[in-house]
């Protein structure tokens, strides 16, 4: 691996940098594989969490061994990299494949925020969704997550992963950070996993080396400052800002912490880090605390994270709702029959589509839909036609679906055929809508027609791997 000489020269200025160890770990070819399990969708076999091991000729489930990611409550290392695409549980949202170091976001949040309180959280640079799904797993069910991605082509994969995770306390938006500057003091927490030069991912993605340059580091640093400046107004007083990158460069890490402390009134949060984790605590020139992950010291990739509390007043935001589109009483009754319960839920309409959102966040979500480009909110349920619901895929993957809905358990081969949107032959005595399930986890909708089955898996989500 041909590491950039200018990068190595710049890293040598960092006290904890070990050149020989850094080169060795990048030349080792070692691949660290980790997943984070979905607490909303436990996948348990004989009392142990498990995911499918594609390499097993017997098609048995491969148990996750005693290798938890130490700073994560639901992260685990795998001994090898299975073919995740060919595991139906991935498509069911039972787990997310996430780099282990970045799971430290959980610690930054737990040590900076009262998580038992209802919080409004913004994940500003969210695609593809690893940190957003982590946030949804850590915040309380009374909280609301706004998951934003500025790039339109990337917001689709973000929406897909949010839907697979299955929680209903979320809004997905597609906005430039400038759009949030007018939402004065709205958010309790703002997470900015900033676009960066990507040097922390060299071991995992050797192609990233070709794109790295000193000029790009400077451009990224300037972009990070702009994003932070745009987002600052939407964080309330005493709200928490969590900043992270997958870059080693001090220009994108410590120097950004200095930029924050010189431009705003903040309190840098010192986090408790166990010595055995081998995470480096650093201090910027201004004394702000940051946490750097070296791949030769931790079982994970390069990562940097810091947390601040805002110590200056924010303007008071006045929320005014212009219009609200609600379903009729009959439409709401039809939709309610598909849910376990409707306590704490409100039905809204987006065009002809009915969605359910948390009642306590109704006004906030309506306001966000008015002020931002909202791509998804709550749980999309479907449309009403001939006094029946034509269900959306999001409803199938949500944790709200009624237990009375018919379920059809599939074998692994049948599940993969379903996910490829192929025809499936199963003799089922029922007719009507049914959930296709694998290991009791819903994969999507099918329509039972007596002598045949219609596969309603989304065409744009289907897997192509054989």
Tab-separated table of C-alpha atoms in Angstrom:
chain	number	residue	atom	x	y	z
A	1	UNK	CA	0.000	0.000	0.000
A	2	UNK	CA	1.558	3.262	-1.180
A	3	UNK	CA	0.677	5.734	1.570
A	4	UNK	CA	1.058	9.416	0.590
A	5	UNK	CA	4.416	10.791	1.761
A	6	UNK	CA	2.883	14.176	2.576
A	7	UNK	CA	0.286	12.483	4.806
A	8	UNK	CA	2.998	10.584	6.670
A	9	UNK	CA	4.984	13.800	7.164
A	10	UNK	CA	1.943	15.639	8.550
A	11	UNK	CA	1.008	12.766	10.895
A	12	UNK	CA	4.532	12.673	12.326
A	13	UNK	CA	3.701	15.963	14.060
A	14	UNK	CA	1.012	14.189	16.153
A	15	UNK	CA	2.495	12.970	19.449
A	16	UNK	CA	0.795	9.574	19.516
A	17	UNK	CA	1.615	8.697	15.900
A	18	UNK	CA	3.696	5.533	15.433
A	19	UNK	CA	4.944	5.473	11.844
A	20	UNK	CA	6.121	1.858	11.792
A	21	UNK	CA	2.926	0.530	13.379
A	22	UNK	CA	0.802	2.679	11.035
A	23	UNK	CA	2.575	1.329	7.925
A	24	UNK	CA	2.462	-2.242	9.195
A	25	UNK	CA	-1.275	-2.252	9.894
A	26	UNK	CA	-1.995	-0.852	6.438
A	27	UNK	CA	0.213	-3.437	4.757
A	28	UNK	CA	-1.173	-6.338	6.793
A	29	UNK	CA	-4.288	-6.734	4.660
A	30	UNK	CA	-6.326	-7.320	7.827
A	31	UNK	CA	-10.030	-6.595	7.467
A	32	UNK	CA	-11.999	-5.788	10.609
A	33	UNK	CA	-15.672	-6.708	10.184
A	34	UNK	CA	-18.269	-5.458	12.650
A	35	UNK	CA	-22.031	-5.196	12.866
A	36	UNK	CA	-24.442	-3.418	15.154
A	37	UNK	CA	-27.603	-5.271	16.111
A	38	UNK	CA	-31.047	-3.684	16.044
A	39	UNK	CA	-32.530	-3.789	19.570
A	40	UNK	CA	-35.980	-3.280	18.041
A	41	UNK	CA	-35.614	-6.479	16.015
A	42	UNK	CA	-33.793	-9.109	18.080
A	43	UNK	CA	-32.665	-12.103	16.045
A	44	UNK	CA	-32.201	-14.873	18.571
A	45	UNK	CA	-31.411	-18.544	18.068
A	46	UNK	CA	-30.947	-20.706	21.163
A	47	UNK	CA	-30.605	-17.587	23.262
A	48	UNK	CA	-27.759	-16.052	21.195
A	49	UNK	CA	-27.721	-13.225	18.690
A	50	UNK	CA	-26.862	-14.515	15.256
A	51	UNK	CA	-26.520	-13.631	11.598
A	52	UNK	CA	-26.332	-15.901	8.612
A	53	UNK	CA	-22.921	-17.156	7.543
A	54	UNK	CA	-22.947	-17.481	3.759
A	55	UNK	CA	-19.770	-19.584	3.838
A	56	UNK	CA	-21.518	-22.372	5.746
A	57	UNK	CA	-22.327	-25.204	3.376
A	58	UNK	CA	-25.011	-26.430	5.756
A	59	UNK	CA	-26.747	-23.029	5.792
A	60	UNK	CA	-26.712	-22.929	9.576
A	61	UNK	CA	-26.647	-19.695	11.486
A	62	UNK	CA	-23.223	-18.550	12.611
A	63	UNK	CA	-23.232	-17.268	16.186
A	64	UNK	CA	-21.571	-14.010	16.992
A	65	UNK	CA	-18.828	-15.004	19.398
A	66	UNK	CA	-17.681	-13.271	22.569
A	67	UNK	CA	-16.218	-10.280	20.730
A	68	UNK	CA	-18.380	-7.266	21.495
A	69	UNK	CA	-17.228	-3.839	20.388
A	70	UNK	CA	-16.206	-2.553	23.837
A	71	UNK	CA	-17.666	0.959	23.548
A	72	UNK	CA	-20.964	-0.208	22.008
A	73	UNK	CA	-23.991	-1.823	23.671
A	74	UNK	CA	-24.982	-3.708	20.497
A	75	UNK	CA	-21.837	-3.858	18.333
A	76	UNK	CA	-20.009	-7.110	17.591
A	77	UNK	CA	-16.928	-8.173	15.648
A	78	UNK	CA	-17.217	-11.037	13.179
A	79	UNK	CA	-14.444	-13.553	12.612
A	80	UNK	CA	-14.902	-13.293	8.848
A	81	UNK	CA	-16.859	-11.249	6.344
A	82	UNK	CA	-19.948	-13.140	5.187
A	83	UNK	CA	-21.873	-12.245	2.058
A	84	UNK	CA	-24.154	-9.742	3.758
A	85	UNK	CA	-26.157	-9.172	0.576
A	86	UNK	CA	-27.271	-12.803	0.694
A	87	UNK	CA	-28.445	-12.625	4.294
A	88	UNK	CA	-32.198	-11.903	4.493
A	89	UNK	CA	-31.773	-10.606	8.046
A	90	UNK	CA	-29.779	-7.645	6.721
A	91	UNK	CA	-32.684	-6.701	4.447
A	92	UNK	CA	-35.089	-7.167	7.353
A	93	UNK	CA	-33.143	-4.561	9.354
A	94	UNK	CA	-32.045	-6.961	12.111
A	95	UNK	CA	-28.554	-5.437	12.044
A	96	UNK	CA	-26.413	-2.830	10.303
A	97	UNK	CA	-22.879	-3.352	8.999
A	98	UNK	CA	-20.949	-0.512	10.652
A	99	UNK	CA	-17.296	0.256	11.216
A	100	UNK	CA	-16.481	-0.353	14.881
A	101	UNK	CA	-14.641	2.888	15.705
A	102	UNK	CA	-17.567	5.026	14.578
A	103	UNK	CA	-19.822	3.236	17.083
A	104	UNK	CA	-18.105	5.372	19.748
A	105	UNK	CA	-20.776	7.948	18.931
A	106	UNK	CA	-22.883	6.042	21.464
A	107	UNK	CA	-20.434	6.928	24.247
A	108	UNK	CA	-20.241	10.575	23.191
A	109	UNK	CA	-24.030	10.784	23.341
A	110	UNK	CA	-24.505	8.859	26.594
A	111	UNK	CA	-21.878	10.949	28.376
A	112	UNK	CA	-23.151	14.309	27.132
A	113	UNK	CA	-26.953	14.071	27.144
A	114	UNK	CA	-29.760	12.927	29.467
A	115	UNK	CA	-31.029	10.149	27.229
A	116	UNK	CA	-34.078	9.382	29.346
A	117	UNK	CA	-35.521	12.771	28.341
A	118	UNK	CA	-37.390	13.458	25.085
A	119	UNK	CA	-34.800	14.953	22.735
A	120	UNK	CA	-34.881	16.465	19.284
A	121	UNK	CA	-31.739	15.233	17.524
A	122	UNK	CA	-30.312	16.265	14.151
A	123	UNK	CA	-27.936	14.013	12.207
A	124	UNK	CA	-26.841	16.584	9.654
A	125	UNK	CA	-24.645	14.513	7.292
A	126	UNK	CA	-26.406	11.203	7.667
A	127	UNK	CA	-26.061	8.984	4.561
A	128	UNK	CA	-25.835	6.054	4.322
A	129	UNK	CA	-27.420	5.796	7.766
A	130	UNK	CA	-25.028	4.059	10.168
A	131	UNK	CA	-24.976	6.855	12.731
A	132	UNK	CA	-28.691	7.604	12.316
A	133	UNK	CA	-29.692	4.025	13.049
A	134	UNK	CA	-27.304	4.067	16.024
A	135	UNK	CA	-28.926	7.272	17.268
A	136	UNK	CA	-32.383	5.728	16.904
A	137	UNK	CA	-31.241	2.788	19.017
A	138	UNK	CA	-29.882	4.996	21.813
A	139	UNK	CA	-32.395	7.842	22.152
A	140	UNK	CA	-35.678	7.248	23.975
A	141	UNK	CA	-38.848	6.319	22.105
A	142	UNK	CA	-40.218	9.712	23.179
A	143	UNK	CA	-37.439	11.466	21.229
A	144	UNK	CA	-37.343	12.453	17.551
A	145	UNK	CA	-34.477	12.088	15.088
A	146	UNK	CA	-34.112	14.283	12.022
A	147	UNK	CA	-31.784	12.533	9.588
A	148	UNK	CA	-30.514	14.790	6.805
A	149	UNK	CA	-28.474	14.244	3.653
A	150	UNK	CA	-27.648	17.051	1.237
A	151	UNK	CA	-26.825	14.878	-1.804
A	152	UNK	CA	-30.027	13.784	-3.521
A	153	UNK	CA	-28.632	10.509	-4.862
A	154	UNK	CA	-27.445	9.518	-1.367
A	155	UNK	CA	-30.664	10.376	0.442
A	156	UNK	CA	-32.355	7.350	-1.162
A	157	UNK	CA	-30.033	4.858	0.559
A	158	UNK	CA	-30.449	6.816	3.799
A	159	UNK	CA	-34.237	6.535	3.544
A	160	UNK	CA	-33.944	2.817	2.741
A	161	UNK	CA	-31.805	2.102	5.802
A	162	UNK	CA	-34.071	4.179	8.060
A	163	UNK	CA	-37.099	2.233	6.828
A	164	UNK	CA	-35.338	-1.096	7.399
A	165	UNK	CA	-34.485	-0.100	10.977
A	166	UNK	CA	-38.219	0.104	11.634
A	167	UNK	CA	-38.610	2.939	14.172
A	168	UNK	CA	-41.296	5.584	13.710
A	169	UNK	CA	-39.692	8.530	15.556
A	170	UNK	CA	-37.735	9.823	12.563
A	171	UNK	CA	-37.848	12.371	9.752
A	172	UNK	CA	-35.574	12.113	6.686
A	173	UNK	CA	-34.708	15.390	4.976
A	174	UNK	CA	-32.740	16.364	1.865
A	175	UNK	CA	-31.313	19.816	2.533
A	176	UNK	CA	-28.115	21.811	2.454
A	177	UNK	CA	-26.977	22.687	5.993
A	178	UNK	CA	-27.882	26.333	5.309
A	179	UNK	CA	-31.569	25.361	5.437
A	180	UNK	CA	-31.226	24.566	9.144
A	181	UNK	CA	-29.761	27.953	10.083
A	182	UNK	CA	-33.277	29.441	10.266
A	183	UNK	CA	-34.461	26.836	12.785
A	184	UNK	CA	-33.169	28.861	15.740
A	185	UNK	CA	-32.569	26.825	18.878
A	186	UNK	CA	-34.735	23.913	17.746
A	187	UNK	CA	-32.430	20.944	18.412
A	188	UNK	CA	-31.140	19.488	21.663
A	189	UNK	CA	-28.360	17.586	19.877
A	190	UNK	CA	-26.646	18.132	16.524
A	191	UNK	CA	-24.397	15.377	15.185
A	192	UNK	CA	-22.041	16.342	12.349
A	193	UNK	CA	-20.073	13.451	10.895
A	194	UNK	CA	-18.418	15.836	8.509
A	195	UNK	CA	-17.351	15.074	4.930
A	196	UNK	CA	-13.587	14.657	5.094
A	197	UNK	CA	-10.471	13.560	3.210
A	198	UNK	CA	-11.058	9.959	4.309
A	199	UNK	CA	-7.550	8.927	5.370
A	200	UNK	CA	-8.985	6.902	8.238
A	201	UNK	CA	-10.498	4.475	5.734
A	202	UNK	CA	-7.346	3.740	3.708
A	203	UNK	CA	-7.050	0.210	5.081
A	204	UNK	CA	-10.655	-0.606	4.171
A	205	UNK	CA	-10.700	1.266	0.859
A	206	UNK	CA	-7.346	1.503	-0.919
A	207	UNK	CA	-8.993	3.519	-3.719
A	208	UNK	CA	-9.409	6.377	-1.254
A	209	UNK	CA	-5.627	6.842	-1.293
A	210	UNK	CA	-5.775	7.988	-4.929
A	211	UNK	CA	-8.202	10.760	-3.997
A	212	UNK	CA	-6.202	12.049	-1.029
A	213	UNK	CA	-4.153	15.233	-1.322
A	214	UNK	CA	-3.055	18.116	0.874
A	215	UNK	CA	-5.261	20.434	-1.180
A	216	UNK	CA	-8.256	18.183	-0.517
A	217	UNK	CA	-7.536	18.256	3.205
A	218	UNK	CA	-7.658	22.063	3.104
A	219	UNK	CA	-10.871	22.047	1.058
A	220	UNK	CA	-12.444	19.617	3.509
A	221	UNK	CA	-11.399	21.778	6.447
A	222	UNK	CA	-13.052	24.819	4.876
A	223	UNK	CA	-16.198	22.800	4.111
A	224	UNK	CA	-16.324	21.514	7.690
A	225	UNK	CA	-16.180	25.073	9.017
A	226	UNK	CA	-19.000	26.129	6.697
A	227	UNK	CA	-21.192	23.209	7.770
A	228	UNK	CA	-20.582	23.950	11.445
A	229	UNK	CA	-21.368	27.640	10.943
A	230	UNK	CA	-24.578	26.808	9.076
A	231	UNK	CA	-25.753	24.409	11.782
A	232	UNK	CA	-24.827	26.480	14.823
A	233	UNK	CA	-28.023	28.533	15.032
A	234	UNK	CA	-30.312	25.493	15.124
A	235	UNK	CA	-28.697	24.167	18.328
A	236	UNK	CA	-30.343	25.409	21.515
A	237	UNK	CA	-28.500	26.856	24.509
A	238	UNK	CA	-26.930	24.019	26.518
A	239	UNK	CA	-27.493	21.769	23.531
A	240	UNK	CA	-24.764	19.316	22.541
A	241	UNK	CA	-22.736	19.348	19.326
A	242	UNK	CA	-20.951	16.123	18.385
A	243	UNK	CA	-18.344	16.497	15.636
A	244	UNK	CA	-16.536	13.597	13.969
A	245	UNK	CA	-14.460	12.682	10.928
A	246	UNK	CA	-12.775	9.610	9.475
A	247	UNK	CA	-9.608	11.641	8.892
A	248	UNK	CA	-6.283	11.573	10.748
A	249	UNK	CA	-5.308	15.102	9.678
A	250	UNK	CA	-5.098	17.667	12.457
A	251	UNK	CA	-6.406	20.288	9.990
A	252	UNK	CA	-9.752	18.436	10.045
A	253	UNK	CA	-9.612	17.429	13.698
A	254	UNK	CA	-7.789	19.478	16.368
A	255	UNK	CA	-7.716	22.642	14.242
A	256	UNK	CA	-11.480	22.409	13.742
A	257	UNK	CA	-11.910	22.119	17.510
A	258	UNK	CA	-9.857	25.304	17.867
A	259	UNK	CA	-12.012	26.969	15.212
A	260	UNK	CA	-15.170	26.058	17.157
A	261	UNK	CA	-13.806	27.357	20.459
A	262	UNK	CA	-12.582	30.603	18.890
A	263	UNK	CA	-15.857	31.367	17.125
A	264	UNK	CA	-18.467	30.249	19.667
A	265	UNK	CA	-19.025	30.026	23.407
A	266	UNK	CA	-18.746	26.324	24.142
A	267	UNK	CA	-17.790	23.891	26.868
A	268	UNK	CA	-15.609	21.051	25.626
A	269	UNK	CA	-16.831	17.704	26.984
A	270	UNK	CA	-14.205	15.420	28.483
A	271	UNK	CA	-15.362	11.845	27.969
A	272	UNK	CA	-14.542	8.846	30.121
A	273	UNK	CA	-12.509	6.370	28.088
A	274	UNK	CA	-11.374	3.088	29.561
A	275	UNK	CA	-7.609	2.555	29.309
A	276	UNK	CA	-8.018	-0.890	27.723
A	277	UNK	CA	-9.885	0.660	24.804
A	278	UNK	CA	-6.595	2.232	23.586
A	279	UNK	CA	-8.326	5.372	22.353
A	280	UNK	CA	-6.109	8.460	22.386
A	281	UNK	CA	-7.463	11.466	24.243
A	282	UNK	CA	-6.002	14.640	22.710
A	283	UNK	CA	-6.292	18.332	23.432
A	284	UNK	CA	-6.268	21.033	20.819
A	285	UNK	CA	-4.222	24.187	21.209
A	286	UNK	CA	-7.241	25.860	22.812
A	287	UNK	CA	-7.669	22.961	25.229
A	288	UNK	CA	-10.671	21.250	23.625
A	289	UNK	CA	-10.859	17.482	24.078
A	290	UNK	CA	-10.905	15.096	21.130
A	291	UNK	CA	-10.638	11.327	20.753
A	292	UNK	CA	-8.544	9.722	18.005
A	293	UNK	CA	-8.669	6.087	16.933
A	294	UNK	CA	-5.505	4.578	15.412
A	295	UNK	CA	-6.051	1.217	13.649
A	296	UNK	CA	-2.861	-0.189	15.170
A	297	UNK	CA	-4.187	0.519	18.680
A	298	UNK	CA	-7.907	-0.298	18.366
A	299	UNK	CA	-9.810	-2.989	16.504
A	300	UNK	CA	-11.297	-0.593	13.978
A	301	UNK	CA	-10.469	2.076	11.428
A	302	UNK	CA	-9.267	5.656	11.807
A	303	UNK	CA	-11.768	7.962	13.481
A	304	UNK	CA	-11.915	11.252	15.413
A	305	UNK	CA	-14.724	12.603	17.586
A	306	UNK	CA	-15.380	15.466	20.009
A	307	UNK	CA	-18.369	16.839	21.913
A	308	UNK	CA	-19.262	20.397	22.949
A	309	UNK	CA	-22.019	22.029	24.949
A	310	UNK	CA	-23.323	25.318	23.563
A	311	UNK	CA	-22.970	28.068	26.164
A	312	UNK	CA	-24.631	31.003	24.458
A	313	UNK	CA	-28.316	31.886	24.054
A	314	UNK	CA	-30.205	30.936	20.919
A	315	UNK	CA	-33.003	32.990	19.361
A	316	UNK	CA	-36.500	31.786	20.160
A	317	UNK	CA	-38.111	29.962	17.247
A	318	UNK	CA	-41.814	30.620	16.679
A	319	UNK	CA	-43.436	27.626	15.018
A	320	UNK	CA	-46.390	28.482	12.797
A	321	UNK	CA	-48.197	25.781	10.857
A	322	UNK	CA	-49.781	27.022	7.638
A	323	UNK	CA	-51.742	23.967	6.511
A	324	UNK	CA	-52.189	20.408	7.713
A	325	UNK	CA	-53.457	17.567	5.548
A	326	UNK	CA	-55.256	14.954	7.611
A	327	UNK	CA	-56.987	11.727	6.582
A	328	UNK	CA	-60.742	11.390	7.012
A	329	UNK	CA	-62.077	9.608	10.078
A	330	UNK	CA	-62.874	6.561	7.938
A	331	UNK	CA	-59.359	6.515	6.423
A	332	UNK	CA	-57.789	6.779	9.881
A	333	UNK	CA	-59.938	3.892	11.142
A	334	UNK	CA	-58.891	1.681	8.215
A	335	UNK	CA	-55.221	2.528	8.778
A	336	UNK	CA	-55.465	1.927	12.526
A	337	UNK	CA	-56.561	-1.683	11.942
A	338	UNK	CA	-53.067	-2.453	10.609
A	339	UNK	CA	-51.271	-1.297	13.760
A	340	UNK	CA	-50.640	-2.915	17.149
A	341	UNK	CA	-51.982	0.233	18.794
A	342	UNK	CA	-52.501	3.917	18.044
A	343	UNK	CA	-51.588	5.292	21.477
A	344	UNK	CA	-49.415	8.359	21.078
A	345	UNK	CA	-49.750	8.317	17.273
A	346	UNK	CA	-51.258	10.796	14.827
A	347	UNK	CA	-52.242	10.077	11.213
A	348	UNK	CA	-51.286	12.598	8.546
A	349	UNK	CA	-51.508	12.600	4.760
A	350	UNK	CA	-48.727	13.304	2.292
A	351	UNK	CA	-50.567	13.517	-0.996
A	352	UNK	CA	-52.652	10.328	-1.076
A	353	UNK	CA	-50.319	8.455	1.254
A	354	UNK	CA	-51.184	8.038	4.937
A	355	UNK	CA	-48.380	8.122	7.494
A	356	UNK	CA	-48.310	7.838	11.255
A	357	UNK	CA	-46.140	10.145	13.361
A	358	UNK	CA	-45.613	10.587	17.143
A	359	UNK	CA	-48.377	12.838	18.480
A	360	UNK	CA	-46.035	14.722	20.816
A	361	UNK	CA	-43.922	15.749	17.799
A	362	UNK	CA	-46.858	16.457	15.496
A	363	UNK	CA	-46.418	20.235	15.442
A	364	UNK	CA	-42.630	19.987	15.016
A	365	UNK	CA	-42.883	17.464	12.170
A	366	UNK	CA	-45.580	19.528	10.417
A	367	UNK	CA	-43.294	22.561	10.712
A	368	UNK	CA	-40.308	20.666	9.321
A	369	UNK	CA	-42.426	19.463	6.400
A	370	UNK	CA	-43.295	23.086	5.744
A	371	UNK	CA	-39.752	24.482	5.996
A	372	UNK	CA	-37.560	21.646	4.662
A	373	UNK	CA	-37.478	19.068	1.877
A	374	UNK	CA	-38.862	16.138	3.831
A	375	UNK	CA	-38.407	12.806	2.083
A	376	UNK	CA	-39.895	10.583	4.763
A	377	UNK	CA	-41.614	11.038	8.131
A	378	UNK	CA	-42.788	8.612	10.792
A	379	UNK	CA	-43.966	5.408	9.117
A	380	UNK	CA	-45.544	5.541	5.671
A	381	UNK	CA	-48.557	3.224	5.766
A	382	UNK	CA	-50.059	3.331	2.283
A	383	UNK	CA	-53.077	4.635	0.373
A	384	UNK	CA	-56.782	3.901	0.806
A	385	UNK	CA	-58.607	2.319	-2.141
A	386	UNK	CA	-62.050	0.704	-2.015
A	387	UNK	CA	-62.153	0.887	1.773
A	388	UNK	CA	-58.896	-1.021	2.128
A	389	UNK	CA	-55.263	-0.057	2.669
A	390	UNK	CA	-52.751	-0.645	-0.105
A	391	UNK	CA	-49.791	-1.016	2.257
A	392	UNK	CA	-46.389	0.599	1.798
A	393	UNK	CA	-43.159	-1.387	2.214
A	394	UNK	CA	-42.237	0.820	5.196
A	395	UNK	CA	-45.243	-0.475	7.126
A	396	UNK	CA	-44.052	-4.069	6.642
A	397	UNK	CA	-40.631	-3.302	8.131
A	398	UNK	CA	-41.897	-1.125	10.970
A	399	UNK	CA	-42.196	-2.342	14.528
A	400	UNK	CA	-45.803	-1.102	14.619
A	401	UNK	CA	-47.410	-3.724	12.389
A	402	UNK	CA	-50.332	-5.577	13.960
A	403	UNK	CA	-49.823	-9.187	15.039
A	404	UNK	CA	-53.118	-10.033	13.315
A	405	UNK	CA	-51.583	-9.516	9.852
A	406	UNK	CA	-51.010	-12.880	8.127
A	407	UNK	CA	-47.364	-13.953	8.033
A	408	UNK	CA	-45.768	-16.436	5.652
A	409	UNK	CA	-42.461	-17.835	6.942
A	410	UNK	CA	-39.944	-18.459	4.140
A	411	UNK	CA	-36.890	-20.667	3.924
A	412	UNK	CA	-33.612	-18.940	3.146
A	413	UNK	CA	-33.837	-19.904	-0.537
A	414	UNK	CA	-37.430	-18.677	-0.737
A	415	UNK	CA	-36.493	-15.475	1.082
A	416	UNK	CA	-33.705	-14.768	-1.419
A	417	UNK	CA	-36.106	-15.405	-4.296
A	418	UNK	CA	-38.498	-12.970	-2.692
A	419	UNK	CA	-35.736	-10.356	-2.272
A	420	UNK	CA	-34.800	-10.835	-5.940
A	421	UNK	CA	-38.466	-10.155	-6.737
A	422	UNK	CA	-38.832	-13.588	-8.320
A	423	UNK	CA	-41.990	-15.659	-8.357
A	424	UNK	CA	-42.526	-17.828	-5.272
A	425	UNK	CA	-44.645	-20.954	-5.173
A	426	UNK	CA	-46.190	-21.626	-1.764
A	427	UNK	CA	-49.533	-23.210	-0.986
A	428	UNK	CA	-51.317	-20.948	1.496
A	429	UNK	CA	-55.036	-21.348	2.276
A	430	UNK	CA	-55.492	-17.599	2.838
A	431	UNK	CA	-56.142	-14.780	0.393
A	432	UNK	CA	-55.158	-11.134	0.656
A	433	UNK	CA	-52.163	-9.237	1.991
A	434	UNK	CA	-49.497	-11.115	3.929
A	435	UNK	CA	-46.044	-10.453	5.327
A	436	UNK	CA	-43.174	-12.476	3.899
A	437	UNK	CA	-40.970	-13.315	6.885
A	438	UNK	CA	-37.603	-14.951	7.516
A	439	UNK	CA	-36.678	-16.077	11.036
A	440	UNK	CA	-39.924	-14.326	11.989
A	441	UNK	CA	-38.639	-10.972	10.686
A	442	UNK	CA	-40.825	-9.280	8.044
A	443	UNK	CA	-39.167	-8.761	4.657
A	444	UNK	CA	-42.073	-7.124	2.829
A	445	UNK	CA	-45.529	-7.634	1.376
A	446	UNK	CA	-46.973	-10.358	-0.787
A	447	UNK	CA	-50.538	-10.743	-2.089
A	448	UNK	CA	-52.021	-14.218	-1.724
A	449	UNK	CA	-54.314	-15.013	-4.633
A	450	UNK	CA	-55.120	-18.677	-4.073
A	451	UNK	CA	-53.278	-20.278	-6.971
A	452	UNK	CA	-50.413	-17.783	-7.048
A	453	UNK	CA	-48.578	-15.086	-5.081
A	454	UNK	CA	-47.793	-11.530	-6.169
A	455	UNK	CA	-44.408	-10.302	-4.944
A	456	UNK	CA	-44.576	-6.664	-3.793
A	457	UNK	CA	-40.942	-6.242	-2.815
A	458	UNK	CA	-39.762	-2.789	-4.057
A	459	UNK	CA	-38.189	-3.125	-7.481
A	460	UNK	CA	-35.465	-0.591	-6.680
A	461	UNK	CA	-34.429	-2.575	-3.573
A	462	UNK	CA	-34.187	-6.020	-5.133
A	463	UNK	CA	-30.895	-7.895	-4.851
A	464	UNK	CA	-29.101	-8.898	-8.043
A	465	UNK	CA	-26.375	-11.126	-6.587
A	466	UNK	CA	-26.820	-14.809	-7.333
